[in-house]
């Protein structure tokens, strides 16, 4: 086989792979929430596919008590959360992935920081994985009709501004 034919075959395979990856990312971007059962920190049961915000966008922010970047992100959002809600009506669900034996640490952390979020427990990280998350903090924005429109891993100071910009785009 000539060098040109090898390169051509490689280019065709690379194009096919990129096309497939684009298709998957577009499909995932408009995906709905999976149906899993989680508990709130108050012990109530909630179905993940029933999470909503009365037709307005909402944010799902995965964290753990031991994750410093997660705690910084949720604290940074907490400082502007009232303003975000007044402006856009957005709601935030904070989802702890602490293991079952550590879920008793979640409520004290939430209370200590004064976070006003609805807090859910995902001790096996099933919900996190169902949304394509592998590391935390992991944030998902869901539009008013329940479609996933944005996903992001990690946190750097000021990244919360990108979140509110995405939410503002949805409420225009």
JSON list of C-alpha atoms in Angstrom, two decimals:
[
{"chain": "A", "resi": 1, "resn": "UNK", "atom": "CA", "xyz": [0.00, 0.00, 0.00]},
{"chain": "A", "resi": 2, "resn": "UNK", "atom": "CA", "xyz": [1.33, 3.43, -0.86]},
{"chain": "A", "resi": 3, "resn": "UNK", "atom": "CA", "xyz": [1.87, 6.16, 1.67]},
{"chain": "A", "resi": 4, "resn": "UNK", "atom": "CA", "xyz": [-0.93, 8.24, 0.09]},
{"chain": "A", "resi": 5, "resn": "UNK", "atom": "CA", "xyz": [-3.44, 5.39, 0.34]},
{"chain": "A", "resi": 6, "resn": "UNK", "atom": "CA", "xyz": [-2.56, 4.79, 3.98]},
{"chain": "A", "resi": 7, "resn": "UNK", "atom": "CA", "xyz": [-3.01, 8.50, 4.76]},
{"chain": "A", "resi": 8, "resn": "UNK", "atom": "CA", "xyz": [-6.28, 8.56, 2.82]},
{"chain": "A", "resi": 9, "resn": "UNK", "atom": "CA", "xyz": [-7.62, 5.53, 4.70]},
{"chain": "A", "resi": 10, "resn": "UNK", "atom": "CA", "xyz": [-6.57, 7.14, 7.99]},
{"chain": "A", "resi": 11, "resn": "UNK", "atom": "CA", "xyz": [-8.32, 10.40, 7.04]},
{"chain": "A", "resi": 12, "resn": "UNK", "atom": "CA", "xyz": [-11.55, 8.56, 6.20]},
{"chain": "A", "resi": 13, "resn": "UNK", "atom": "CA", "xyz": [-11.49, 6.72, 9.55]},
{"chain": "A", "resi": 14, "resn": "UNK", "atom": "CA", "xyz": [-10.66, 9.92, 11.44]},
{"chain": "A", "resi": 15, "resn": "UNK", "atom": "CA", "xyz": [-13.55, 11.73, 9.73]},
{"chain": "A", "resi": 16, "resn": "UNK", "atom": "CA", "xyz": [-15.95, 8.90, 10.55]},
{"chain": "A", "resi": 17, "resn": "UNK", "atom": "CA", "xyz": [-14.85, 8.91, 14.19]},
{"chain": "A", "resi": 18, "resn": "UNK", "atom": "CA", "xyz": [-15.24, 12.69, 14.47]},
{"chain": "A", "resi": 19, "resn": "UNK", "atom": "CA", "xyz": [-18.68, 12.54, 12.87]},
{"chain": "A", "resi": 20, "resn": "UNK", "atom": "CA", "xyz": [-19.74, 9.82, 15.32]},
{"chain": "A", "resi": 21, "resn": "UNK", "atom": "CA", "xyz": [-18.40, 11.80, 18.30]},
{"chain": "A", "resi": 22, "resn": "UNK", "atom": "CA", "xyz": [-20.25, 14.93, 17.14]},
{"chain": "A", "resi": 23, "resn": "UNK", "atom": "CA", "xyz": [-23.47, 12.93, 16.81]},
{"chain": "A", "resi": 24, "resn": "UNK", "atom": "CA", "xyz": [-23.06, 11.54, 20.33]},
{"chain": "A", "resi": 25, "resn": "UNK", "atom": "CA", "xyz": [-22.32, 14.97, 21.84]},
{"chain": "A", "resi": 26, "resn": "UNK", "atom": "CA", "xyz": [-25.35, 16.54, 20.11]},
{"chain": "A", "resi": 27, "resn": "UNK", "atom": "CA", "xyz": [-27.55, 13.65, 21.26]},
{"chain": "A", "resi": 28, "resn": "UNK", "atom": "CA", "xyz": [-26.25, 14.00, 24.83]},
{"chain": "A", "resi": 29, "resn": "UNK", "atom": "CA", "xyz": [-26.66, 17.78, 24.82]},
{"chain": "A", "resi": 30, "resn": "UNK", "atom": "CA", "xyz": [-30.41, 17.40, 24.25]},
{"chain": "A", "resi": 31, "resn": "UNK", "atom": "CA", "xyz": [-30.82, 14.36, 26.49]},
{"chain": "A", "resi": 32, "resn": "UNK", "atom": "CA", "xyz": [-33.35, 14.19, 29.27]},
{"chain": "A", "resi": 33, "resn": "UNK", "atom": "CA", "xyz": [-32.53, 13.31, 32.85]},
{"chain": "A", "resi": 34, "resn": "UNK", "atom": "CA", "xyz": [-32.38, 9.61, 33.65]},
{"chain": "A", "resi": 35, "resn": "UNK", "atom": "CA", "xyz": [-34.87, 8.09, 36.07]},
{"chain": "A", "resi": 36, "resn": "UNK", "atom": "CA", "xyz": [-33.07, 7.23, 39.30]},
{"chain": "A", "resi": 37, "resn": "UNK", "atom": "CA", "xyz": [-34.22, 7.38, 42.89]},
{"chain": "A", "resi": 38, "resn": "UNK", "atom": "CA", "xyz": [-32.25, 9.57, 45.29]},
{"chain": "A", "resi": 39, "resn": "UNK", "atom": "CA", "xyz": [-32.86, 10.86, 48.80]},
{"chain": "A", "resi": 40, "resn": "UNK", "atom": "CA", "xyz": [-32.85, 14.41, 50.07]},
{"chain": "A", "resi": 41, "resn": "UNK", "atom": "CA", "xyz": [-30.79, 15.24, 53.15]},
{"chain": "A", "resi": 42, "resn": "UNK", "atom": "CA", "xyz": [-34.13, 15.16, 54.99]},
{"chain": "A", "resi": 43, "resn": "UNK", "atom": "CA", "xyz": [-34.67, 11.53, 53.95]},
{"chain": "A", "resi": 44, "resn": "UNK", "atom": "CA", "xyz": [-37.39, 12.12, 51.34]},
{"chain": "A", "resi": 45, "resn": "UNK", "atom": "CA", "xyz": [-37.29, 10.10, 48.12]},
{"chain": "A", "resi": 46, "resn": "UNK", "atom": "CA", "xyz": [-37.07, 11.92, 44.80]},
{"chain": "A", "resi": 47, "resn": "UNK", "atom": "CA", "xyz": [-36.95, 10.72, 41.17]},
{"chain": "A", "resi": 48, "resn": "UNK", "atom": "CA", "xyz": [-34.23, 12.43, 39.15]},
{"chain": "A", "resi": 49, "resn": "UNK", "atom": "CA", "xyz": [-36.33, 12.60, 35.98]},
{"chain": "A", "resi": 50, "resn": "UNK", "atom": "CA", "xyz": [-38.92, 14.59, 37.96]},
{"chain": "A", "resi": 51, "resn": "UNK", "atom": "CA", "xyz": [-36.49, 17.35, 38.94]},
{"chain": "A", "resi": 52, "resn": "UNK", "atom": "CA", "xyz": [-37.89, 20.62, 37.67]},
{"chain": "A", "resi": 53, "resn": "UNK", "atom": "CA", "xyz": [-38.22, 24.32, 38.31]},
{"chain": "A", "resi": 54, "resn": "UNK", "atom": "CA", "xyz": [-41.73, 25.22, 37.12]},
{"chain": "A", "resi": 55, "resn": "UNK", "atom": "CA", "xyz": [-40.65, 25.61, 33.49]},
{"chain": "A", "resi": 56, "resn": "UNK", "atom": "CA", "xyz": [-37.51, 27.60, 34.32]},
{"chain": "A", "resi": 57, "resn": "UNK", "atom": "CA", "xyz": [-33.90, 26.40, 34.00]},
{"chain": "A", "resi": 58, "resn": "UNK", "atom": "CA", "xyz": [-32.13, 24.65, 36.83]},
{"chain": "A", "resi": 59, "resn": "UNK", "atom": "CA", "xyz": [-28.59, 23.70, 37.71]},
{"chain": "A", "resi": 60, "resn": "UNK", "atom": "CA", "xyz": [-27.40, 20.36, 39.06]},
{"chain": "A", "resi": 61, "resn": "UNK", "atom": "CA", "xyz": [-24.07, 20.68, 40.86]},
{"chain": "A", "resi": 62, "resn": "UNK", "atom": "CA", "xyz": [-22.34, 17.48, 41.97]},
{"chain": "A", "resi": 63, "resn": "UNK", "atom": "CA", "xyz": [-20.06, 17.77, 45.00]},
{"chain": "A", "resi": 64, "resn": "UNK", "atom": "CA", "xyz": [-18.59, 15.89, 47.95]},
{"chain": "A", "resi": 65, "resn": "UNK", "atom": "CA", "xyz": [-17.86, 17.07, 51.47]},
{"chain": "A", "resi": 66, "resn": "UNK", "atom": "CA", "xyz": [-14.15, 16.34, 51.00]},
{"chain": "A", "resi": 67, "resn": "UNK", "atom": "CA", "xyz": [-13.86, 18.17, 47.64]},
{"chain": "A", "resi": 68, "resn": "UNK", "atom": "CA", "xyz": [-12.35, 21.63, 48.19]},
{"chain": "A", "resi": 69, "resn": "UNK", "atom": "CA", "xyz": [-13.06, 22.95, 44.65]},
{"chain": "A", "resi": 70, "resn": "UNK", "atom": "CA", "xyz": [-16.67, 21.76, 44.99]},
{"chain": "A", "resi": 71, "resn": "UNK", "atom": "CA", "xyz": [-17.11, 23.61, 48.27]},
{"chain": "A", "resi": 72, "resn": "UNK", "atom": "CA", "xyz": [-15.54, 26.77, 46.82]},
{"chain": "A", "resi": 73, "resn": "UNK", "atom": "CA", "xyz": [-17.88, 26.60, 43.82]},
{"chain": "A", "resi": 74, "resn": "UNK", "atom": "CA", "xyz": [-21.03, 26.11, 45.89]},
{"chain": "A", "resi": 75, "resn": "UNK", "atom": "CA", "xyz": [-19.94, 28.88, 48.28]},
{"chain": "A", "resi": 76, "resn": "UNK", "atom": "CA", "xyz": [-19.22, 31.27, 45.39]},
{"chain": "A", "resi": 77, "resn": "UNK", "atom": "CA", "xyz": [-22.64, 30.56, 43.89]},
{"chain": "A", "resi": 78, "resn": "UNK", "atom": "CA", "xyz": [-24.25, 30.97, 47.32]},
{"chain": "A", "resi": 79, "resn": "UNK", "atom": "CA", "xyz": [-22.99, 34.56, 47.47]},
{"chain": "A", "resi": 80, "resn": "UNK", "atom": "CA", "xyz": [-24.93, 35.48, 44.31]},
{"chain": "A", "resi": 81, "resn": "UNK", "atom": "CA", "xyz": [-27.70, 32.87, 44.39]},
{"chain": "A", "resi": 82, "resn": "UNK", "atom": "CA", "xyz": [-30.42, 35.24, 45.61]},
{"chain": "A", "resi": 83, "resn": "UNK", "atom": "CA", "xyz": [-29.59, 37.65, 42.78]},
{"chain": "A", "resi": 84, "resn": "UNK", "atom": "CA", "xyz": [-29.60, 34.80, 40.24]},
{"chain": "A", "resi": 85, "resn": "UNK", "atom": "CA", "xyz": [-33.00, 33.64, 41.45]},
{"chain": "A", "resi": 86, "resn": "UNK", "atom": "CA", "xyz": [-34.46, 37.15, 41.38]},
{"chain": "A", "resi": 87, "resn": "UNK", "atom": "CA", "xyz": [-33.15, 37.76, 37.86]},
{"chain": "A", "resi": 88, "resn": "UNK", "atom": "CA", "xyz": [-33.74, 34.37, 36.18]},
{"chain": "A", "resi": 89, "resn": "UNK", "atom": "CA", "xyz": [-35.73, 32.18, 38.57]},
{"chain": "A", "resi": 90, "resn": "UNK", "atom": "CA", "xyz": [-33.00, 29.53, 38.36]},
{"chain": "A", "resi": 91, "resn": "UNK", "atom": "CA", "xyz": [-32.86, 26.81, 40.99]},
{"chain": "A", "resi": 92, "resn": "UNK", "atom": "CA", "xyz": [-29.82, 24.79, 42.04]},
{"chain": "A", "resi": 93, "resn": "UNK", "atom": "CA", "xyz": [-29.83, 21.17, 43.13]},
{"chain": "A", "resi": 94, "resn": "UNK", "atom": "CA", "xyz": [-26.61, 20.29, 44.97]},
{"chain": "A", "resi": 95, "resn": "UNK", "atom": "CA", "xyz": [-25.99, 16.54, 44.68]},
{"chain": "A", "resi": 96, "resn": "UNK", "atom": "CA", "xyz": [-23.56, 14.94, 47.10]},
{"chain": "A", "resi": 97, "resn": "UNK", "atom": "CA", "xyz": [-21.67, 11.89, 45.92]},
{"chain": "A", "resi": 98, "resn": "UNK", "atom": "CA", "xyz": [-20.36, 11.11, 49.40]},
{"chain": "A", "resi": 99, "resn": "UNK", "atom": "CA", "xyz": [-20.41, 7.37, 50.10]},
{"chain": "A", "resi": 100, "resn": "UNK", "atom": "CA", "xyz": [-23.27, 6.05, 52.23]},
{"chain": "A", "resi": 101, "resn": "UNK", "atom": "CA", "xyz": [-21.13, 5.86, 55.37]},
{"chain": "A", "resi": 102, "resn": "UNK", "atom": "CA", "xyz": [-20.31, 9.59, 55.00]},
{"chain": "A", "resi": 103, "resn": "UNK", "atom": "CA", "xyz": [-23.71, 11.03, 54.10]},
{"chain": "A", "resi": 104, "resn": "UNK", "atom": "CA", "xyz": [-24.10, 12.09, 57.74]},
{"chain": "A", "resi": 105, "resn": "UNK", "atom": "CA", "xyz": [-21.42, 14.75, 57.02]},
{"chain": "A", "resi": 106, "resn": "UNK", "atom": "CA", "xyz": [-23.42, 16.41, 54.24]},
{"chain": "A", "resi": 107, "resn": "UNK", "atom": "CA", "xyz": [-26.08, 18.25, 56.27]},
{"chain": "A", "resi": 108, "resn": "UNK", "atom": "CA", "xyz": [-23.57, 19.75, 58.75]},
{"chain": "A", "resi": 109, "resn": "UNK", "atom": "CA", "xyz": [-21.47, 21.03, 55.82]},
{"chain": "A", "resi": 110, "resn": "UNK", "atom": "CA", "xyz": [-24.53, 22.53, 54.10]},
{"chain": "A", "resi": 111, "resn": "UNK", "atom": "CA", "xyz": [-25.64, 24.15, 57.37]},
{"chain": "A", "resi": 112, "resn": "UNK", "atom": "CA", "xyz": [-22.13, 25.43, 58.13]},
{"chain": "A", "resi": 113, "resn": "UNK", "atom": "CA", "xyz": [-21.95, 27.20, 54.76]},
{"chain": "A", "resi": 114, "resn": "UNK", "atom": "CA", "xyz": [-25.58, 28.32, 54.81]},
{"chain": "A", "resi": 115, "resn": "UNK", "atom": "CA", "xyz": [-26.25, 26.89, 51.37]},
{"chain": "A", "resi": 116, "resn": "UNK", "atom": "CA", "xyz": [-29.89, 27.43, 50.41]},
{"chain": "A", "resi": 117, "resn": "UNK", "atom": "CA", "xyz": [-29.95, 24.67, 47.80]},
{"chain": "A", "resi": 118, "resn": "UNK", "atom": "CA", "xyz": [-32.06, 21.56, 47.62]},
{"chain": "A", "resi": 119, "resn": "UNK", "atom": "CA", "xyz": [-29.51, 18.89, 48.50]},
{"chain": "A", "resi": 120, "resn": "UNK", "atom": "CA", "xyz": [-29.73, 15.33, 47.18]},
{"chain": "A", "resi": 121, "resn": "UNK", "atom": "CA", "xyz": [-27.65, 12.26, 48.01]},
{"chain": "A", "resi": 122, "resn": "UNK", "atom": "CA", "xyz": [-26.12, 10.11, 45.25]},
{"chain": "A", "resi": 123, "resn": "UNK", "atom": "CA", "xyz": [-23.96, 7.75, 47.34]},
{"chain": "A", "resi": 124, "resn": "UNK", "atom": "CA", "xyz": [-23.13, 5.37, 44.49]},
{"chain": "A", "resi": 125, "resn": "UNK", "atom": "CA", "xyz": [-22.60, 8.19, 41.94]},
{"chain": "A", "resi": 126, "resn": "UNK", "atom": "CA", "xyz": [-25.23, 6.59, 39.68]},
{"chain": "A", "resi": 127, "resn": "UNK", "atom": "CA", "xyz": [-26.82, 9.94, 38.81]},
{"chain": "A", "resi": 128, "resn": "UNK", "atom": "CA", "xyz": [-23.41, 11.52, 38.19]},
{"chain": "A", "resi": 129, "resn": "UNK", "atom": "CA", "xyz": [-22.43, 8.72, 35.79]},
{"chain": "A", "resi": 130, "resn": "UNK", "atom": "CA", "xyz": [-25.82, 8.81, 34.04]},
{"chain": "A", "resi": 131, "resn": "UNK", "atom": "CA", "xyz": [-25.05, 12.42, 33.09]},
{"chain": "A", "resi": 132, "resn": "UNK", "atom": "CA", "xyz": [-21.58, 11.61, 31.81]},
{"chain": "A", "resi": 133, "resn": "UNK", "atom": "CA", "xyz": [-19.74, 12.89, 34.87]},
{"chain": "A", "resi": 134, "resn": "UNK", "atom": "CA", "xyz": [-16.49, 11.32, 35.96]},
{"chain": "A", "resi": 135, "resn": "UNK", "atom": "CA", "xyz": [-14.97, 13.97, 38.21]},
{"chain": "A", "resi": 136, "resn": "UNK", "atom": "CA", "xyz": [-16.34, 16.63, 40.52]},
{"chain": "A", "resi": 137, "resn": "UNK", "atom": "CA", "xyz": [-17.31, 19.34, 40.69]},
{"chain": "A", "resi": 138, "resn": "UNK", "atom": "CA", "xyz": [-19.58, 18.53, 37.76]},
{"chain": "A", "resi": 139, "resn": "UNK", "atom": "CA", "xyz": [-22.30, 20.93, 36.72]},
{"chain": "A", "resi": 140, "resn": "UNK", "atom": "CA", "xyz": [-25.26, 20.37, 34.42]},
{"chain": "A", "resi": 141, "resn": "UNK", "atom": "CA", "xyz": [-27.75, 23.00, 33.28]},
{"chain": "A", "resi": 142, "resn": "UNK", "atom": "CA", "xyz": [-31.24, 21.82, 32.34]},
{"chain": "A", "resi": 143, "resn": "UNK", "atom": "CA", "xyz": [-33.61, 24.08, 30.42]},
{"chain": "A", "resi": 144, "resn": "UNK", "atom": "CA", "xyz": [-37.23, 24.72, 31.37]},
{"chain": "A", "resi": 145, "resn": "UNK", "atom": "CA", "xyz": [-38.46, 21.78, 29.29]},
{"chain": "A", "resi": 146, "resn": "UNK", "atom": "CA", "xyz": [-36.11, 19.30, 30.98]},
{"chain": "A", "resi": 147, "resn": "UNK", "atom": "CA", "xyz": [-33.41, 19.09, 28.30]},
{"chain": "A", "resi": 148, "resn": "UNK", "atom": "CA", "xyz": [-29.76, 19.01, 29.30]},
{"chain": "A", "resi": 149, "resn": "UNK", "atom": "CA", "xyz": [-28.16, 22.00, 27.59]},
{"chain": "A", "resi": 150, "resn": "UNK", "atom": "CA", "xyz": [-24.75, 22.37, 29.27]},
{"chain": "A", "resi": 151, "resn": "UNK", "atom": "CA", "xyz": [-22.20, 20.26, 31.15]},
{"chain": "A", "resi": 152, "resn": "UNK", "atom": "CA", "xyz": [-18.94, 21.27, 32.80]},
{"chain": "A", "resi": 153, "resn": "UNK", "atom": "CA", "xyz": [-16.29, 19.57, 34.96]},
{"chain": "A", "resi": 154, "resn": "UNK", "atom": "CA", "xyz": [-13.94, 21.25, 37.40]},
{"chain": "A", "resi": 155, "resn": "UNK", "atom": "CA", "xyz": [-13.95, 24.67, 39.01]},
{"chain": "A", "resi": 156, "resn": "UNK", "atom": "CA", "xyz": [-11.82, 27.74, 38.75]},
{"chain": "A", "resi": 157, "resn": "UNK", "atom": "CA", "xyz": [-12.57, 30.98, 40.55]},
{"chain": "A", "resi": 158, "resn": "UNK", "atom": "CA", "xyz": [-15.10, 33.01, 38.59]},
{"chain": "A", "resi": 159, "resn": "UNK", "atom": "CA", "xyz": [-16.46, 30.02, 36.63]},
{"chain": "A", "resi": 160, "resn": "UNK", "atom": "CA", "xyz": [-19.87, 30.61, 38.20]},
{"chain": "A", "resi": 161, "resn": "UNK", "atom": "CA", "xyz": [-20.19, 33.65, 35.91]},
{"chain": "A", "resi": 162, "resn": "UNK", "atom": "CA", "xyz": [-20.26, 31.29, 32.91]},
{"chain": "A", "resi": 163, "resn": "UNK", "atom": "CA", "xyz": [-23.12, 29.38, 34.54]},
{"chain": "A", "resi": 164, "resn": "UNK", "atom": "CA", "xyz": [-25.32, 32.43, 34.99]},
{"chain": "A", "resi": 165, "resn": "UNK", "atom": "CA", "xyz": [-24.56, 33.57, 31.43]},
{"chain": "A", "resi": 166, "resn": "UNK", "atom": "CA", "xyz": [-25.80, 30.19, 30.11]},
{"chain": "A", "resi": 167, "resn": "UNK", "atom": "CA", "xyz": [-28.92, 30.49, 32.28]},
{"chain": "A", "resi": 168, "resn": "UNK", "atom": "CA", "xyz": [-29.54, 34.06, 31.05]},
{"chain": "A", "resi": 169, "resn": "UNK", "atom": "CA", "xyz": [-29.41, 32.79, 27.46]},
{"chain": "A", "resi": 170, "resn": "UNK", "atom": "CA", "xyz": [-32.13, 30.28, 28.31]},
{"chain": "A", "resi": 171, "resn": "UNK", "atom": "CA", "xyz": [-34.53, 32.78, 29.88]},
{"chain": "A", "resi": 172, "resn": "UNK", "atom": "CA", "xyz": [-34.30, 35.38, 27.10]}
]
